[in-house]
Amino acid sequence: QAQLVESGGGLVQPGGSLRLSCAASGTIFSVNAMAWYRQATGKQRELVANITRDGNTNYANSVQGRFTFSKDDAKNTVYLQMNRLQPEDTAVYYCNAEIQATMWDSAMEYWGKGTLVTVSS
């Protein structure tokens, strides 16, 4: 079994910054891909950014140029650096990963429980 745990959310003023972390733990043979999603109150969950095993990243247009996705393979951890935050960035941010627990298992999709980011003055 593998688990995902997000951290780093909080309350910031418009224009401020936060760095979110997502650590994968437990039985892990391989992490194939990871992503960040967010869901604002009353809206559907949307993809914020994703990263592949080789380090290629993709970003939603709404965060392009402000957010940066990075990873530390040795720690099975990814980070989302969020700069110039705006009120519309307020949401619960969720970590998503495709993980193969052992060499005999098929890869499965895992979700963290989310961390709340609130951007308000």
mmCIF file with all atom_site columns, C-alpha atoms in Angstrom:
data_model
loop_
_atom_site.group_PDB
_atom_site.id
_atom_site.type_symbol
_atom_site.label_atom_id
_atom_site.label_alt_id
_atom_site.label_comp_id
_atom_site.label_asym_id
_atom_site.label_entity_id
_atom_site.label_seq_id
_atom_site.pdbx_PDB_ins_code
_atom_site.Cartn_x
_atom_site.Cartn_y
_atom_site.Cartn_z
_atom_site.occupancy
_atom_site.B_iso_or_equiv
_atom_site.pdbx_formal_charge
_atom_site.auth_seq_id
_atom_site.auth_comp_id
_atom_site.auth_asym_id
_atom_site.auth_atom_id
_atom_site.pdbx_PDB_model_num
ATOM 1   C CA . GLN A 1 1   ? 0.000   0.000  0.000   1.00 0.00 ? 1   GLN A CA 1
ATOM 2   C CA . ALA A 1 2   ? 1.127   3.513  -0.827  1.00 0.00 ? 2   ALA A CA 1
ATOM 3   C CA . GLN A 1 3   ? -0.082  6.817  0.570   1.00 0.00 ? 3   GLN A CA 1
ATOM 4   C CA . LEU A 1 4   ? 0.071   10.455 -0.527  1.00 0.00 ? 4   LEU A CA 1
ATOM 5   C CA . VAL A 1 5   ? 0.253   13.282 1.997   1.00 0.00 ? 5   VAL A CA 1
ATOM 6   C CA . GLU A 1 6   ? 0.043   16.959 1.020   1.00 0.00 ? 6   GLU A CA 1
ATOM 7   C CA . SER A 1 7   ? 1.304   19.835 3.125   1.00 0.00 ? 7   SER A CA 1
ATOM 8   C CA . GLY A 1 8   ? 2.069   23.540 2.862   1.00 0.00 ? 8   GLY A CA 1
ATOM 9   C CA . GLY A 1 9   ? -1.365  25.083 2.452   1.00 0.00 ? 9   GLY A CA 1
ATOM 10  C CA . GLY A 1 10  ? -2.489  28.119 4.379   1.00 0.00 ? 10  GLY A CA 1
ATOM 11  C CA . LEU A 1 11  ? -3.749  31.690 4.242   1.00 0.00 ? 11  LEU A CA 1
ATOM 12  C CA . VAL A 1 12  ? -1.830  34.224 2.152   1.00 0.00 ? 12  VAL A CA 1
ATOM 13  C CA . GLN A 1 13  ? -2.489  37.716 0.832   1.00 0.00 ? 13  GLN A CA 1
ATOM 14  C CA . PRO A 1 14  ? -2.853  38.416 -2.892  1.00 0.00 ? 14  PRO A CA 1
ATOM 15  C CA . GLY A 1 15  ? 0.594   38.523 -4.475  1.00 0.00 ? 15  GLY A CA 1
ATOM 16  C CA . GLY A 1 16  ? 2.042   36.175 -1.885  1.00 0.00 ? 16  GLY A CA 1
ATOM 17  C CA . SER A 1 17  ? 3.658   32.768 -2.297  1.00 0.00 ? 17  SER A CA 1
ATOM 18  C CA . LEU A 1 18  ? 3.294   29.253 -0.953  1.00 0.00 ? 18  LEU A CA 1
ATOM 19  C CA . ARG A 1 19  ? 5.065   25.979 -1.613  1.00 0.00 ? 19  ARG A CA 1
ATOM 20  C CA . LEU A 1 20  ? 3.038   22.788 -1.488  1.00 0.00 ? 20  LEU A CA 1
ATOM 21  C CA . SER A 1 21  ? 4.615   19.387 -0.922  1.00 0.00 ? 21  SER A CA 1
ATOM 22  C CA . CYS A 1 22  ? 3.318   15.917 -1.671  1.00 0.00 ? 22  CYS A CA 1
ATOM 23  C CA . ALA A 1 23  ? 5.156   12.917 -0.271  1.00 0.00 ? 23  ALA A CA 1
ATOM 24  C CA . ALA A 1 24  ? 4.485   9.365  -1.398  1.00 0.00 ? 24  ALA A CA 1
ATOM 25  C CA . SER A 1 25  ? 5.196   6.730  1.228   1.00 0.00 ? 25  SER A CA 1
ATOM 26  C CA . GLY A 1 26  ? 4.623   3.064  1.952   1.00 0.00 ? 26  GLY A CA 1
ATOM 27  C CA . THR A 1 27  ? 5.376   0.250  -0.452  1.00 0.00 ? 27  THR A CA 1
ATOM 28  C CA . ILE A 1 28  ? 6.587   1.856  -3.678  1.00 0.00 ? 28  ILE A CA 1
ATOM 29  C CA . PHE A 1 29  ? 8.303   0.188  -6.576  1.00 0.00 ? 29  PHE A CA 1
ATOM 30  C CA . SER A 1 30  ? 7.811   2.937  -9.129  1.00 0.00 ? 30  SER A CA 1
ATOM 31  C CA . VAL A 1 31  ? 6.090   6.318  -9.416  1.00 0.00 ? 31  VAL A CA 1
ATOM 32  C CA . ASN A 1 32  ? 5.128   6.790  -13.042 1.00 0.00 ? 32  ASN A CA 1
ATOM 33  C CA . ALA A 1 33  ? 3.610   10.264 -12.954 1.00 0.00 ? 33  ALA A CA 1
ATOM 34  C CA . MET A 1 34  ? 2.313   12.846 -10.513 1.00 0.00 ? 34  MET A CA 1
ATOM 35  C CA . ALA A 1 35  ? -0.058  15.782 -10.758 1.00 0.00 ? 35  ALA A CA 1
ATOM 36  C CA . TRP A 1 36  ? -1.657  18.594 -8.799  1.00 0.00 ? 36  TRP A CA 1
ATOM 37  C CA . TYR A 1 37  ? -5.384  19.263 -8.995  1.00 0.00 ? 37  TYR A CA 1
ATOM 38  C CA . ARG A 1 38  ? -7.488  21.869 -7.255  1.00 0.00 ? 38  ARG A CA 1
ATOM 39  C CA . GLN A 1 39  ? -11.153 22.325 -6.477  1.00 0.00 ? 39  GLN A CA 1
ATOM 40  C CA . ALA A 1 40  ? -12.725 25.617 -5.520  1.00 0.00 ? 40  ALA A CA 1
ATOM 41  C CA . THR A 1 41  ? -16.050 25.824 -3.710  1.00 0.00 ? 41  THR A CA 1
ATOM 42  C CA . GLY A 1 42  ? -18.897 25.186 -6.127  1.00 0.00 ? 42  GLY A CA 1
ATOM 43  C CA . LYS A 1 43  ? -16.613 24.279 -9.021  1.00 0.00 ? 43  LYS A CA 1
ATOM 44  C CA . GLN A 1 44  ? -15.318 21.086 -10.590 1.00 0.00 ? 44  GLN A CA 1
ATOM 45  C CA . ARG A 1 45  ? -11.894 19.723 -9.805  1.00 0.00 ? 45  ARG A CA 1
ATOM 46  C CA . GLU A 1 46  ? -9.363  20.903 -12.376 1.00 0.00 ? 46  GLU A CA 1
ATOM 47  C CA . LEU A 1 47  ? -5.851  19.897 -13.355 1.00 0.00 ? 47  LEU A CA 1
ATOM 48  C CA . VAL A 1 48  ? -3.254  22.451 -12.277 1.00 0.00 ? 48  VAL A CA 1
ATOM 49  C CA . ALA A 1 49  ? -0.035  20.788 -13.426 1.00 0.00 ? 49  ALA A CA 1
ATOM 50  C CA . ASN A 1 50  ? 1.506   17.416 -14.051 1.00 0.00 ? 50  ASN A CA 1
ATOM 51  C CA . ILE A 1 51  ? 4.996   15.991 -14.270 1.00 0.00 ? 51  ILE A CA 1
ATOM 52  C CA . THR A 1 52  ? 6.295   12.868 -15.964 1.00 0.00 ? 52  THR A CA 1
ATOM 53  C CA . ARG A 1 53  ? 9.006   10.508 -14.805 1.00 0.00 ? 53  ARG A CA 1
ATOM 54  C CA . ASP A 1 54  ? 11.547  12.196 -17.064 1.00 0.00 ? 54  ASP A CA 1
ATOM 55  C CA . GLY A 1 55  ? 10.730  15.590 -15.556 1.00 0.00 ? 55  GLY A CA 1
ATOM 56  C CA . ASN A 1 56  ? 8.593   17.154 -18.278 1.00 0.00 ? 56  ASN A CA 1
ATOM 57  C CA . THR A 1 57  ? 5.942   19.487 -16.899 1.00 0.00 ? 57  THR A CA 1
ATOM 58  C CA . ASN A 1 58  ? 2.640   20.899 -18.122 1.00 0.00 ? 58  ASN A CA 1
ATOM 59  C CA . TYR A 1 59  ? 0.583   23.721 -16.613 1.00 0.00 ? 59  TYR A CA 1
ATOM 60  C CA . ALA A 1 60  ? -2.936  25.011 -16.850 1.00 0.00 ? 60  ALA A CA 1
ATOM 61  C CA . ASN A 1 61  ? -3.135  28.340 -18.657 1.00 0.00 ? 61  ASN A CA 1
ATOM 62  C CA . SER A 1 62  ? -4.427  30.009 -15.503 1.00 0.00 ? 62  SER A CA 1
ATOM 63  C CA . VAL A 1 63  ? -1.203  29.266 -13.586 1.00 0.00 ? 63  VAL A CA 1
ATOM 64  C CA . GLN A 1 64  ? 1.374   29.307 -16.393 1.00 0.00 ? 64  GLN A CA 1
ATOM 65  C CA . GLY A 1 65  ? 4.277   31.558 -15.446 1.00 0.00 ? 65  GLY A CA 1
ATOM 66  C CA . ARG A 1 66  ? 3.277   31.723 -11.775 1.00 0.00 ? 66  ARG A CA 1
ATOM 67  C CA . PHE A 1 67  ? 3.481   28.087 -10.600 1.00 0.00 ? 67  PHE A CA 1
ATOM 68  C CA . THR A 1 68  ? 6.451   25.727 -10.849 1.00 0.00 ? 68  THR A CA 1
ATOM 69  C CA . PHE A 1 69  ? 6.264   21.938 -10.491 1.00 0.00 ? 69  PHE A CA 1
ATOM 70  C CA . SER A 1 70  ? 9.382   20.057 -9.361  1.00 0.00 ? 70  SER A CA 1
ATOM 71  C CA . LYS A 1 71  ? 10.240  16.645 -7.943  1.00 0.00 ? 71  LYS A CA 1
ATOM 72  C CA . ASP A 1 72  ? 12.777  14.814 -5.818  1.00 0.00 ? 72  ASP A CA 1
ATOM 73  C CA . ASP A 1 73  ? 12.798  11.190 -6.962  1.00 0.00 ? 73  ASP A CA 1
ATOM 74  C CA . ALA A 1 74  ? 14.991  10.034 -4.071  1.00 0.00 ? 74  ALA A CA 1
ATOM 75  C CA . LYS A 1 75  ? 12.322  11.212 -1.617  1.00 0.00 ? 75  LYS A CA 1
ATOM 76  C CA . ASN A 1 76  ? 9.301   10.333 -3.775  1.00 0.00 ? 76  ASN A CA 1
ATOM 77  C CA . THR A 1 77  ? 8.194   13.908 -3.220  1.00 0.00 ? 77  THR A CA 1
ATOM 78  C CA . VAL A 1 78  ? 6.907   16.632 -5.528  1.00 0.00 ? 78  VAL A CA 1
ATOM 79  C CA . TYR A 1 79  ? 6.545   20.355 -4.929  1.00 0.00 ? 79  TYR A CA 1
ATOM 80  C CA . LEU A 1 80  ? 4.350   23.101 -6.298  1.00 0.00 ? 80  LEU A CA 1
ATOM 81  C CA . GLN A 1 81  ? 5.827   26.565 -5.906  1.00 0.00 ? 81  GLN A CA 1
ATOM 82  C CA . MET A 1 82  ? 3.008   29.089 -6.196  1.00 0.00 ? 82  MET A CA 1
ATOM 83  C CA . ASN A 1 83  ? 3.907   32.746 -6.749  1.00 0.00 ? 83  ASN A CA 1
ATOM 84  C CA . ARG A 1 84  ? 1.811   35.872 -7.255  1.00 0.00 ? 84  ARG A CA 1
ATOM 85  C CA . LEU A 1 85  ? -1.212  34.132 -5.827  1.00 0.00 ? 85  LEU A CA 1
ATOM 86  C CA . GLN A 1 86  ? -4.619  35.550 -6.665  1.00 0.00 ? 86  GLN A CA 1
ATOM 87  C CA . PRO A 1 87  ? -8.020  35.152 -4.990  1.00 0.00 ? 87  PRO A CA 1
ATOM 88  C CA . GLU A 1 88  ? -9.134  32.833 -7.789  1.00 0.00 ? 88  GLU A CA 1
ATOM 89  C CA . ASP A 1 89  ? -6.358  30.424 -6.748  1.00 0.00 ? 89  ASP A CA 1
ATOM 90  C CA . THR A 1 90  ? -8.271  29.730 -3.531  1.00 0.00 ? 90  THR A CA 1
ATOM 91  C CA . ALA A 1 91  ? -9.082  26.022 -3.491  1.00 0.00 ? 91  ALA A CA 1
ATOM 92  C CA . VAL A 1 92  ? -8.303  22.680 -1.944  1.00 0.00 ? 92  VAL A CA 1
ATOM 93  C CA . TYR A 1 93  ? -5.228  21.354 -3.705  1.00 0.00 ? 93  TYR A CA 1
ATOM 94  C CA . TYR A 1 94  ? -4.937  17.607 -4.228  1.00 0.00 ? 94  TYR A CA 1
ATOM 95  C CA . CYS A 1 95  ? -1.927  15.480 -5.076  1.00 0.00 ? 95  CYS A CA 1
ATOM 96  C CA . ASN A 1 96  ? -2.428  12.682 -7.592  1.00 0.00 ? 96  ASN A CA 1
ATOM 97  C CA . ALA A 1 97  ? 0.010   9.918  -8.506  1.00 0.00 ? 97  ALA A CA 1
ATOM 98  C CA . GLU A 1 98  ? 0.235   6.747  -10.537 1.00 0.00 ? 98  GLU A CA 1
ATOM 99  C CA . ILE A 1 99  ? 2.157   4.245  -8.403  1.00 0.00 ? 99  ILE A CA 1
ATOM 100 C CA . GLN A 1 100 ? 3.273   0.667  -8.883  1.00 0.00 ? 100 GLN A CA 1
ATOM 101 C CA . ALA A 1 101 ? 3.602   -0.798 -5.376  1.00 0.00 ? 101 ALA A CA 1
ATOM 102 C CA . THR A 1 102 ? 5.688   -3.859 -6.309  1.00 0.00 ? 102 THR A CA 1
ATOM 103 C CA . MET A 1 103 ? 7.116   -5.305 -9.483  1.00 0.00 ? 103 MET A CA 1
ATOM 104 C CA . TRP A 1 104 ? 4.254   -7.842 -9.508  1.00 0.00 ? 104 TRP A CA 1
ATOM 105 C CA . ASP A 1 105 ? 1.470   -5.263 -9.238  1.00 0.00 ? 105 ASP A CA 1
ATOM 106 C CA . SER A 1 106 ? -0.202  -3.096 -11.836 1.00 0.00 ? 106 SER A CA 1
ATOM 107 C CA . ALA A 1 107 ? 0.079   0.655  -11.416 1.00 0.00 ? 107 ALA A CA 1
ATOM 108 C CA . MET A 1 108 ? -2.784  2.312  -9.544  1.00 0.00 ? 108 MET A CA 1
ATOM 109 C CA . GLU A 1 109 ? -3.973  5.885  -9.149  1.00 0.00 ? 109 GLU A CA 1
ATOM 110 C CA . TYR A 1 110 ? -3.725  7.437  -5.672  1.00 0.00 ? 110 TYR A CA 1
ATOM 111 C CA . TRP A 1 111 ? -5.103  10.680 -4.247  1.00 0.00 ? 111 TRP A CA 1
ATOM 112 C CA . GLY A 1 112 ? -4.106  12.689 -1.226  1.00 0.00 ? 112 GLY A CA 1
ATOM 113 C CA . LYS A 1 113 ? -6.727  14.171 1.084   1.00 0.00 ? 113 LYS A CA 1
ATOM 114 C CA . GLY A 1 114 ? -5.944  17.736 0.036   1.00 0.00 ? 114 GLY A CA 1
ATOM 115 C CA . THR A 1 115 ? -4.524  20.910 1.552   1.00 0.00 ? 115 THR A CA 1
ATOM 116 C CA . LEU A 1 116 ? -6.439  24.196 1.650   1.00 0.00 ? 116 LEU A CA 1
ATOM 117 C CA . VAL A 1 117 ? -5.002  27.322 0.057   1.00 0.00 ? 117 VAL A CA 1
ATOM 118 C CA . THR A 1 118 ? -6.829  30.574 0.802   1.00 0.00 ? 118 THR A CA 1
ATOM 119 C CA . VAL A 1 119 ? -5.796  33.811 -0.913  1.00 0.00 ? 119 VAL A CA 1
ATOM 120 C CA . SER A 1 120 ? -7.456  36.783 0.728   1.00 0.00 ? 120 SER A CA 1
ATOM 121 C CA . SER A 1 121 ? -6.664  40.195 2.164   1.00 0.00 ? 121 SER A CA 1
#
